[in-house]
Tab-separated table of C-alpha atoms in Angstrom:
chain	number	residue	atom	x	y	z
A	1	MET	CA	0.000	0.000	0.000
A	2	TYR	CA	2.805	2.360	0.946
A	3	ASN	CA	4.812	1.547	-2.187
A	4	SER	CA	1.720	2.054	-4.372
A	5	THR	CA	1.046	5.500	-2.898
A	6	ARG	CA	4.683	6.477	-3.195
A	7	SER	CA	4.761	5.370	-6.840
A	8	ALA	CA	1.613	7.368	-7.641
A	9	ARG	CA	3.107	10.507	-6.060
A	10	LEU	CA	6.337	10.048	-8.027
A	11	LYS	CA	4.416	9.695	-11.304
A	12	ALA	CA	2.364	12.807	-10.551
A	13	PHE	CA	5.531	14.764	-9.732
A	14	LEU	CA	7.197	13.674	-12.961
A	15	GLY	CA	4.084	14.551	-14.960
A	16	ILE	CA	3.891	18.068	-13.488
A	17	SER	CA	7.616	18.545	-14.101
A	18	ALA	CA	7.211	17.532	-17.733
A	19	LEU	CA	4.343	20.005	-18.234
A	20	LEU	CA	6.365	22.806	-16.630
A	21	ALA	CA	9.303	21.972	-18.870
A	22	LEU	CA	7.095	22.082	-21.974
A	23	ALA	CA	5.595	25.395	-20.873
A	24	ALA	CA	9.082	26.858	-20.523
A	25	ILE	CA	9.894	26.106	-24.199
A	26	PRO	CA	9.222	29.237	-26.300
A	27	THR	CA	6.547	28.819	-29.010
A	28	VAL	CA	7.950	29.038	-32.537
A	29	GLN	CA	5.608	30.858	-34.920
A	30	ALA	CA	5.553	30.181	-38.628
A	31	GLN	CA	7.310	32.835	-40.689
A	32	GLN	CA	5.820	31.548	-43.933
A	33	LEU	CA	2.229	30.763	-44.818
A	34	CYS	CA	2.318	27.862	-47.242
A	35	SER	CA	-0.029	25.681	-49.244
A	36	PRO	CA	1.038	22.996	-51.734
A	37	GLN	CA	0.929	25.672	-54.455
A	38	LEU	CA	2.160	28.892	-52.815
A	39	CYS	CA	4.325	30.215	-49.953
A	40	ILE	CA	4.046	33.807	-48.676
A	41	THR	CA	6.278	35.866	-46.366
A	42	ALA	CA	5.836	39.348	-44.855
A	43	THR	CA	8.847	41.395	-43.767
A	44	VAL	CA	9.395	44.847	-42.233
A	45	PHE	CA	12.976	46.148	-42.370
A	46	THR	CA	14.209	48.468	-39.605
A	47	LYS	CA	15.446	51.143	-42.016
A	48	GLU	CA	12.199	51.003	-44.025
A	49	SER	CA	9.798	50.829	-41.107
A	50	THR	CA	6.897	52.546	-42.886
A	51	THR	CA	6.627	49.870	-45.563
A	52	ILE	CA	6.064	46.117	-45.586
A	53	GLU	CA	7.395	43.643	-48.127
A	54	PHE	CA	5.465	40.586	-49.261
A	55	SER	CA	6.999	37.710	-51.193
A	56	LEU	CA	4.847	35.122	-52.989
A	57	SER	CA	6.691	32.014	-54.182
A	58	ALA	CA	4.956	29.442	-56.357
A	59	GLN	CA	5.428	25.831	-55.268
A	60	ILE	CA	4.360	24.307	-58.582
A	61	ASP	CA	6.225	24.286	-61.868
A	62	SER	CA	3.870	26.415	-63.958
A	63	VAL	CA	1.591	29.288	-62.947
A	64	GLY	CA	-0.196	32.062	-64.785
A	65	TRP	CA	-0.370	34.385	-61.769
A	66	VAL	CA	-0.245	34.510	-57.963
A	67	GLY	CA	-2.146	36.862	-55.695
A	68	MET	CA	-3.078	37.815	-52.159
A	69	GLY	CA	-5.542	40.121	-50.396
A	70	ILE	CA	-5.677	42.021	-47.099
A	71	GLY	CA	-8.308	43.863	-45.107
A	72	GLY	CA	-11.545	42.172	-46.144
A	73	GLN	CA	-13.449	38.943	-45.682
A	74	ALA	CA	-11.406	35.884	-44.742
A	75	GLY	CA	-13.608	33.561	-46.790
A	76	GLY	CA	-13.904	35.605	-49.984
A	77	MET	CA	-12.704	38.535	-52.052
A	78	ALA	CA	-15.142	41.143	-50.727
A	79	GLY	CA	-13.425	44.149	-49.177
A	80	ASN	CA	-9.888	42.876	-49.744
A	81	ASP	CA	-7.098	45.014	-51.159
A	82	LEU	CA	-5.675	42.628	-53.760
A	83	ALA	CA	-2.193	42.274	-55.214
A	84	ILE	CA	-1.942	40.126	-58.340
A	85	CYS	CA	1.472	39.234	-59.806
A	86	TRP	CA	2.586	37.539	-62.995
A	87	PRO	CA	5.860	37.112	-64.942
A	88	ALA	CA	7.047	40.272	-66.683
A	89	ASN	CA	8.361	38.481	-69.775
A	90	THR	CA	9.063	35.091	-71.308
A	91	ALA	CA	12.750	35.388	-70.373
A	92	GLY	CA	11.720	34.839	-66.761
A	93	THR	CA	13.154	38.046	-65.312
A	94	GLY	CA	11.108	40.366	-63.127
A	95	ALA	CA	7.398	40.439	-62.405
A	96	ILE	CA	4.398	42.728	-62.771
A	97	VAL	CA	2.072	43.581	-59.885
A	98	SER	CA	-1.427	44.996	-60.207
A	99	GLN	CA	-3.444	46.456	-57.347
A	100	ARG	CA	-7.135	45.519	-57.486
A	101	SER	CA	-10.182	45.678	-55.229
A	102	ALA	CA	-13.375	43.661	-54.987
A	103	THR	CA	-16.817	44.149	-53.475
A	104	MET	CA	-17.837	40.523	-54.024
A	105	ASN	CA	-16.529	37.264	-55.479
A	106	GLU	CA	-16.365	38.630	-59.007
A	107	PRO	CA	-13.570	39.936	-61.255
A	108	PRO	CA	-11.710	42.612	-59.232
A	109	SER	CA	-11.418	46.155	-60.526
A	110	ALA	CA	-8.582	48.672	-60.425
A	111	PRO	CA	-8.840	51.258	-57.590
A	112	ALA	CA	-9.485	54.897	-58.387
A	113	THR	CA	-6.242	55.970	-56.678
A	114	PRO	CA	-2.805	55.331	-58.251
A	115	PRO	CA	-1.349	51.888	-57.416
A	116	ALA	CA	0.604	51.844	-54.144
A	117	PHE	CA	2.356	48.508	-54.738
A	118	LYS	CA	5.998	48.556	-55.903
A	119	ILE	CA	7.600	45.483	-57.417
A	120	GLN	CA	11.031	44.459	-56.101
A	121	THR	CA	12.606	43.452	-59.410
A	122	PRO	CA	15.814	41.783	-58.097
A	123	LYS	CA	13.681	39.430	-55.960
A	124	SER	CA	11.052	38.674	-58.594
A	125	GLY	CA	10.783	36.393	-61.592
A	126	PHE	CA	11.817	32.797	-62.099
A	127	ILE	CA	14.429	32.301	-59.400
A	128	THR	CA	17.272	30.278	-60.957
A	129	THR	CA	18.660	29.101	-57.619
A	130	ALA	CA	15.626	26.850	-57.124
A	131	THR	CA	15.311	23.465	-58.825
A	132	PRO	CA	13.029	23.360	-60.691
A	133	LYS	CA	12.722	27.094	-61.354
A	134	ARG	CA	9.718	28.589	-59.595
A	135	PHE	CA	8.058	31.958	-60.066
A	136	THR	CA	8.448	34.448	-57.201
A	137	CYS	CA	6.883	37.890	-56.847
A	138	THR	CA	8.151	40.309	-54.196
A	139	PHE	CA	6.533	43.719	-53.752
A	140	SER	CA	6.389	46.442	-51.119
A	141	ARG	CA	3.568	48.711	-49.997
A	142	PRO	CA	3.015	51.330	-47.253
A	143	LEU	CA	1.881	50.037	-43.885
A	144	ASN	CA	-0.652	52.850	-43.469
A	145	LEU	CA	-2.256	52.332	-46.882
A	146	ALA	CA	-5.801	53.728	-46.674
A	147	THR	CA	-7.388	50.787	-48.496
A	148	SER	CA	-5.885	48.176	-46.120
A	149	PRO	CA	-3.919	49.696	-43.206
A	150	ILE	CA	-1.565	47.532	-41.156
A	151	ALA	CA	-0.633	48.773	-37.680
A	152	GLY	CA	3.068	49.434	-37.131
A	153	THR	CA	2.895	47.281	-34.000
A	154	ALA	CA	1.155	44.367	-35.720
A	155	THR	CA	2.905	41.004	-35.467
A	156	SER	CA	0.695	39.188	-37.977
A	157	VAL	CA	-1.812	39.902	-40.733
A	158	LYS	CA	-4.781	37.904	-42.022
A	159	ILE	CA	-4.670	37.291	-45.760
A	160	ILE	CA	-6.382	35.431	-48.569
A	161	TYR	CA	-4.362	34.035	-51.463
A	162	ALA	CA	-4.925	32.495	-54.874
A	163	VAL	CA	-3.051	30.887	-57.754
A	164	GLY	CA	-4.197	30.911	-61.382
A	165	LEU	CA	-2.879	28.592	-64.082
A	166	SER	CA	-4.147	30.628	-67.060
A	167	PRO	CA	-1.724	33.308	-68.364
A	168	VAL	CA	-2.626	36.966	-67.851
A	169	VAL	CA	-3.723	38.830	-70.989
A	170	ALA	CA	-1.887	42.167	-71.271
A	171	GLY	CA	-3.957	45.323	-70.999
A	172	ALA	CA	-4.158	48.202	-73.446
A	173	GLY	CA	-0.799	49.953	-73.681
A	174	GLY	CA	0.717	47.420	-71.302
A	175	ASP	CA	-1.133	48.921	-68.318
A	176	PRO	CA	-1.142	46.284	-65.517
A	177	GLN	CA	-4.367	47.756	-64.150
A	178	LYS	CA	-6.160	46.903	-67.397
A	179	ALA	CA	-4.810	43.375	-67.789
A	180	SER	CA	-7.338	40.529	-68.003
A	181	ILE	CA	-6.995	37.918	-65.253
A	182	GLN	CA	-8.865	34.637	-65.520
A	183	GLN	CA	-10.384	32.911	-62.506
A	184	HIS	CA	-8.069	31.273	-59.974
A	185	THR	CA	-7.568	27.522	-59.657
A	186	PHE	CA	-6.307	27.347	-56.045
A	187	THR	CA	-7.356	29.496	-53.099
A	188	GLY	CA	-6.800	29.694	-49.359
A	189	SER	CA	-6.519	31.987	-46.354
A	190	GLY	CA	-4.656	32.223	-43.071
A	191	SER	CA	-2.683	34.339	-40.620
A	192	LEU	CA	0.822	35.386	-41.708
A	193	GLN	CA	3.498	36.417	-39.210
A	194	ILE	CA	5.256	39.723	-39.890
A	195	VAL	CA	9.023	39.208	-39.628
A	196	GLN	CA	11.208	42.084	-38.360
A	197	LYS	CA	14.659	42.322	-40.001
A	198	GLU	CA	17.623	44.629	-39.673
A	199	GLY	CA	18.682	46.913	-42.500
A	200	THR	CA	16.927	47.444	-45.807
A	201	SER	CA	15.159	45.302	-48.357
A	202	ALA	CA	18.252	45.288	-50.569
A	203	GLY	CA	20.260	43.633	-47.795
A	204	GLY	CA	17.744	40.984	-46.686
A	205	THR	CA	15.970	38.044	-48.220
A	206	GLY	CA	12.780	38.014	-46.171
A	207	ASN	CA	12.905	34.245	-45.822
A	208	GLY	CA	12.130	32.568	-42.506
A	209	THR	CA	11.336	29.261	-40.885
A	210	VAL	CA	9.128	27.091	-43.051
A	211	THR	CA	5.859	25.578	-41.930
A	212	GLY	CA	2.764	24.794	-43.903
A	213	THR	CA	-1.009	25.086	-43.806
A	214	ASN	CA	-3.219	23.994	-46.644
A	215	ALA	CA	-6.275	25.874	-47.862
A	216	ALA	CA	-8.371	23.032	-46.508
A	217	PRO	CA	-8.985	23.461	-42.739
A	218	GLY	CA	-6.936	21.179	-40.523
A	219	ALA	CA	-4.555	19.923	-43.216
A	220	THR	CA	-0.817	20.628	-43.131
A	221	HIS	CA	1.895	20.424	-45.768
A	222	THR	CA	5.628	20.973	-45.873
A	223	PRO	CA	6.850	22.957	-48.882
A	224	GLY	CA	8.428	20.628	-51.406
A	225	LYS	CA	5.964	17.844	-50.551
A	226	GLY	CA	2.937	19.374	-52.243
A	227	THR	CA	1.787	19.344	-55.823
A	228	GLY	CA	4.675	19.799	-58.235
A	229	GLY	CA	7.344	19.870	-55.504
A	230	ASN	CA	10.456	17.775	-55.019
A	231	GLY	CA	9.645	14.462	-53.392
A	232	ARG	CA	6.048	14.647	-54.594
A	233	GLY	CA	3.969	11.688	-53.440
A	234	SER	CA	2.561	9.245	-55.935
A	235	THR	CA	-0.986	10.422	-55.242
A	236	SER	CA	-0.289	14.105	-56.000
A	237	PRO	CA	-1.294	15.238	-59.487
A	238	SER	CA	1.398	16.489	-61.853
A	239	ILE	CA	1.318	19.989	-63.327
A	240	GLU	CA	0.223	18.427	-66.632
A	241	GLU	CA	-2.756	16.850	-64.876
A	242	LEU	CA	-3.580	20.147	-63.173
A	243	LEU	CA	-3.451	22.026	-66.473
A	244	ARG	CA	-5.584	19.339	-68.110
A	245	THR	CA	-8.159	19.626	-65.331
A	246	GLN	CA	-8.103	23.418	-65.633
A	247	ASP	CA	-8.683	23.128	-69.410
A	248	GLN	CA	-11.640	20.830	-68.714
A	249	ILE	CA	-13.072	23.375	-66.270
A	250	ASN	CA	-12.643	26.192	-68.806
A	251	THR	CA	-14.327	24.084	-71.512
A	252	LEU	CA	-17.269	23.292	-69.241
A	253	ILE	CA	-17.635	26.985	-68.381
A	254	LYS	CA	-17.589	27.972	-72.065
A	255	VAL	CA	-20.176	25.315	-72.981
A	256	HIS	CA	-22.305	26.476	-70.041
A	257	ALA	CA	-22.061	30.097	-71.200
A	258	VAL	CA	-22.957	29.347	-74.833
A	259	MET	CA	-25.929	27.135	-73.916
A	260	MET	CA	-27.312	29.628	-71.376
A	261	ALA	CA	-26.946	32.482	-73.872
A	262	LEU	CA	-28.799	30.461	-76.531
A	263	ALA	CA	-31.574	29.603	-74.095
A	264	PHE	CA	-32.178	33.046	-72.567
A	265	LEU	CA	-31.288	35.251	-75.524
A	266	LEU	CA	-32.877	33.262	-78.340
A	267	ILE	CA	-34.920	30.097	-77.703
A	268	LEU	CA	-37.043	31.138	-74.694
A	269	PRO	CA	-37.713	34.726	-75.930
A	270	LEU	CA	-38.716	33.336	-79.344
A	271	GLY	CA	-41.191	30.909	-77.772
A	272	ALA	CA	-42.612	33.686	-75.592
A	273	SER	CA	-42.938	36.128	-78.516
A	274	LEU	CA	-45.003	33.637	-80.530
A	275	VAL	CA	-47.652	33.569	-77.796
A	276	ARG	CA	-47.268	37.293	-77.144
A	277	PHE	CA	-48.233	38.236	-80.723
A	278	PHE	CA	-50.002	35.205	-82.199
A	279	SER	CA	-51.985	33.715	-79.327
A	280	HIS	CA	-55.176	34.130	-81.408
A	281	LEU	CA	-53.852	31.444	-83.752
A	282	GLU	CA	-54.523	28.005	-82.277
A	283	HIS	CA	-51.608	26.238	-83.967
A	284	VAL	CA	-49.049	28.670	-82.461
A	285	PHE	CA	-48.938	26.543	-79.314
A	286	LYS	CA	-47.625	23.669	-81.397
A	287	TRP	CA	-44.467	25.784	-81.764
A	288	HIS	CA	-44.503	27.404	-78.330
A	289	ARG	CA	-44.348	24.151	-76.364
A	290	PRO	CA	-41.422	22.482	-78.190
A	291	LEU	CA	-39.446	25.745	-78.231
A	292	GLN	CA	-39.835	26.313	-74.503
A	293	SER	CA	-39.154	22.643	-73.779
A	294	THR	CA	-35.955	22.872	-75.842
A	295	GLY	CA	-34.937	26.026	-73.976
A	296	PHE	CA	-35.642	24.357	-70.635
A	297	LEU	CA	-33.579	21.260	-71.517
A	298	THR	CA	-30.748	23.502	-72.752
A	299	VAL	CA	-30.723	25.320	-69.396
A	300	ILE	CA	-30.678	22.019	-67.486
A	301	ALA	CA	-27.766	20.744	-69.591
A	302	ALA	CA	-25.869	24.013	-69.059
A	303	PHE	CA	-26.599	23.781	-65.341
A	304	GLY	CA	-25.113	20.288	-65.319
A	305	CYS	CA	-21.966	21.593	-67.023
A	306	ILE	CA	-21.381	24.227	-64.357
A	307	LEU	CA	-22.009	21.744	-61.546
A	308	ALA	CA	-19.354	19.485	-63.088
A	309	ALA	CA	-16.968	22.459	-63.327
A	310	LEU	CA	-17.584	23.332	-59.658
A	311	ALA	CA	-16.905	19.733	-58.634
A	312	LYS	CA	-13.600	19.699	-60.534
A	313	SER	CA	-12.649	23.091	-59.072
A	314	SER	CA	-13.365	21.822	-55.557
A	315	SER	CA	-11.183	18.745	-56.159
A	316	LEU	CA	-8.300	20.975	-57.261
A	317	ASN	CA	-8.608	22.851	-53.960
A	318	ASN	CA	-8.550	19.651	-51.876
A	319	GLY	CA	-12.269	19.854	-51.150
A	320	ALA	CA	-12.175	23.439	-49.855
A	321	PRO	CA	-15.694	24.964	-49.692
A	322	ILE	CA	-16.774	26.937	-52.749
A	323	VAL	CA	-17.560	30.633	-52.258
A	324	TYR	CA	-20.488	31.466	-54.529
A	325	SER	CA	-20.788	34.663	-56.559
A	326	THR	CA	-23.928	36.677	-57.236
A	327	HIS	CA	-24.119	34.992	-60.648
A	328	ALA	CA	-24.079	31.530	-59.039
A	329	ILE	CA	-26.749	32.371	-56.452
A	330	VAL	CA	-29.048	33.942	-59.069
A	331	GLY	CA	-28.423	30.908	-61.282
A	332	PHE	CA	-29.674	28.445	-58.679
A	333	VAL	CA	-32.795	30.560	-58.087
A	334	LEU	CA	-33.372	30.971	-61.826
A	335	VAL	CA	-33.231	27.249	-62.533
A	336	GLY	CA	-35.754	26.627	-59.757
A	337	ALA	CA	-38.027	29.341	-61.159
A	338	LEU	CA	-37.793	27.826	-64.630
A	339	VAL	CA	-38.748	24.382	-63.307
A	340	LEU	CA	-41.839	25.937	-61.709
A	341	GLN	CA	-42.674	27.737	-64.969
A	342	VAL	CA	-42.512	24.502	-66.956
A	343	ALA	CA	-44.622	22.693	-64.351
A	344	VAL	CA	-47.357	25.348	-64.552
A	345	GLY	CA	-47.247	25.226	-68.359
A	346	PHE	CA	-47.626	21.448	-68.340
A	347	PHE	CA	-50.608	21.766	-65.963
A	348	ILE	CA	-52.309	24.241	-68.322
A	349	PHE	CA	-51.646	21.961	-71.293
A	350	THR	CA	-53.357	19.012	-69.579
A	351	LYS	CA	-56.389	21.069	-68.493
A	352	TYR	CA	-56.902	23.303	-71.536
A	353	ASP	CA	-59.947	22.518	-73.673
A	354	PRO	CA	-59.674	24.003	-77.200
A	355	THR	CA	-63.389	23.418	-77.873
A	356	ARG	CA	-64.448	25.906	-75.190
A	357	SER	CA	-64.392	29.640	-75.892
A	358	ARG	CA	-64.186	30.509	-72.205
A	359	GLN	CA	-61.947	28.421	-70.014
A	360	ALA	CA	-62.644	27.572	-66.388
A	361	ALA	CA	-60.842	29.376	-63.568
A	362	ILE	CA	-58.680	26.295	-63.074
A	363	VAL	CA	-57.094	27.180	-66.447
A	364	ARG	CA	-57.440	31.003	-66.503
A	365	ILE	CA	-55.620	31.664	-63.210
A	366	PRO	CA	-52.631	29.383	-63.928
A	367	THR	CA	-52.468	30.926	-67.418
A	368	TRP	CA	-51.958	34.412	-65.967
A	369	VAL	CA	-49.458	33.058	-63.450
A	370	HIS	CA	-47.624	31.290	-66.283
A	371	ARG	CA	-47.557	34.487	-68.355
A	372	CYS	CA	-46.360	36.853	-65.586
A	373	TRP	CA	-43.922	34.333	-64.128
A	374	GLY	CA	-42.572	33.676	-67.638
A	375	TYR	CA	-41.790	37.358	-68.177
A	376	THR	CA	-40.062	37.459	-64.792
A	377	VAL	CA	-37.916	34.447	-65.681
A	378	LEU	CA	-37.007	35.937	-69.071
A	379	ILE	CA	-35.967	39.298	-67.602
A	380	THR	CA	-33.967	37.587	-64.868
A	381	GLY	CA	-32.325	35.433	-67.531
A	382	LEU	CA	-31.174	38.528	-69.436
A	383	VAL	CA	-29.669	39.932	-66.246
A	384	GLN	CA	-28.069	36.559	-65.476
A	385	VAL	CA	-26.319	36.501	-68.856
A	386	HIS	CA	-24.943	39.954	-68.049
A	387	LEU	CA	-23.639	38.738	-64.675
A	388	GLY	CA	-22.047	35.716	-66.317
A	389	MET	CA	-20.274	37.817	-68.951
A	390	LYS	CA	-18.949	40.096	-66.242
A	391	LEU	CA	-17.817	37.183	-64.083
A	392	TYR	CA	-15.975	35.561	-66.969
A	393	GLY	CA	-14.042	38.789	-67.553
A	394	LEU	CA	-15.242	39.725	-71.026
A	395	TRP	CA	-14.862	43.466	-70.267
A	396	PRO	CA	-12.480	45.099	-70.845
A	397	THR	CA	-10.351	42.520	-72.687
A	398	GLY	CA	-10.621	43.563	-76.318
A	399	LYS	CA	-13.964	41.736	-76.527
A	400	GLU	CA	-16.135	44.813	-76.134
A	401	VAL	CA	-17.983	43.883	-79.343
A	402	VAL	CA	-19.600	41.022	-77.406
A	403	TRP	CA	-21.107	43.558	-75.024
A	404	TYR	CA	-22.311	45.812	-77.834
A	405	LEU	CA	-24.060	42.878	-79.495
A	406	TYR	CA	-25.560	41.865	-76.156
A	407	TYR	CA	-26.965	45.337	-75.438
A	408	VAL	CA	-28.364	45.727	-78.962
A	409	TRP	CA	-30.064	42.314	-78.824
A	410	VAL	CA	-31.479	42.962	-75.342
A	411	ALA	CA	-32.888	46.269	-76.590
A	412	VAL	CA	-34.557	44.425	-79.496
A	413	LEU	CA	-36.060	41.869	-77.094
A	414	VAL	CA	-37.301	44.469	-74.633
A	415	VAL	CA	-38.958	46.534	-77.354
A	416	GLY	CA	-40.245	43.553	-79.334
A	417	VAL	CA	-41.380	41.162	-76.615
A	418	PHE	CA	-42.055	43.345	-73.558
A	419	GLY	CA	-42.992	46.584	-75.307
């Protein structure tokens, strides 16, 4: 009994001693925020204490652009002051940075004020000391920037980041603020430690201790072990597979866009206009029904394409949750509204009696609902096409003619069908 009590006390003492020893060890914070595709550092140099330097280093062999945002939502683009970087030339030297802002998860726009980001050319481009060569973008910005201020005493900053595989299309006159940037493939967010260093940016590298956090919550990665890195695991996709998946996503998006445009700009308005102007002709419904059915099936097929694209995009981001844009939310509502419209139309078709000059209320009321709801769906569809064109980045990218044709055709529809 005595020995048992003595042994228990000894174990308790050793346990408390071990906890105290662990508590005495200083906590080491990560000086890089890393995912399998991107590592980011933040550095403030003592002789340049009013500015902060960010360095974004790609961890995969081929990228179109890399970017990060500060000051807004942690789960989306809204309110963030964005920096987007891409290679300056095919020779691999230098980089270009563009300052953008976003009010929602849609293509960001250039701020009204002159860009405050300054590229650090000697630290940017395809760094030849790395094997294989990886793209790095290093830029500086004021700490007290009005669009996204960072306190001089801050030890960390919350950021969002993204990587795109599609090359950036140069803007008019080579203006970085007018360049066209396609949607990202990889995204993530996290808290980045601000490293304090002696001297100036020219005398420091800004590199620190490496640790890793993936975009997916709870997952961790060590740089060099992720996609495209040295020592890549057999289950990690190659850059060729990533690019192939990205091409598949882009194809699905294009097919979705074309089919939706055909449905809401041509097929459905044509079917509605037949009834709008020729409802006194009995045989017009023989054209109205197949046209609207074709438009409905086209929308469903296009909806399936975008669901497949979202699933592939989610798999590229290791199952990270998808942040939906206004276009996506309106799209889900619109498809539901169209299903209801078709259901009401089918009900009228089964109850309509062509031999009677005056139909019963069971037909008249649904007919008015079908008519008013149909106009609502058509108008919403026109707006939805506009949102989709904007989301895909068709303006301004040298494709302004697409918008002119869209506006002219919408004007024709509004005057012809709704006038």
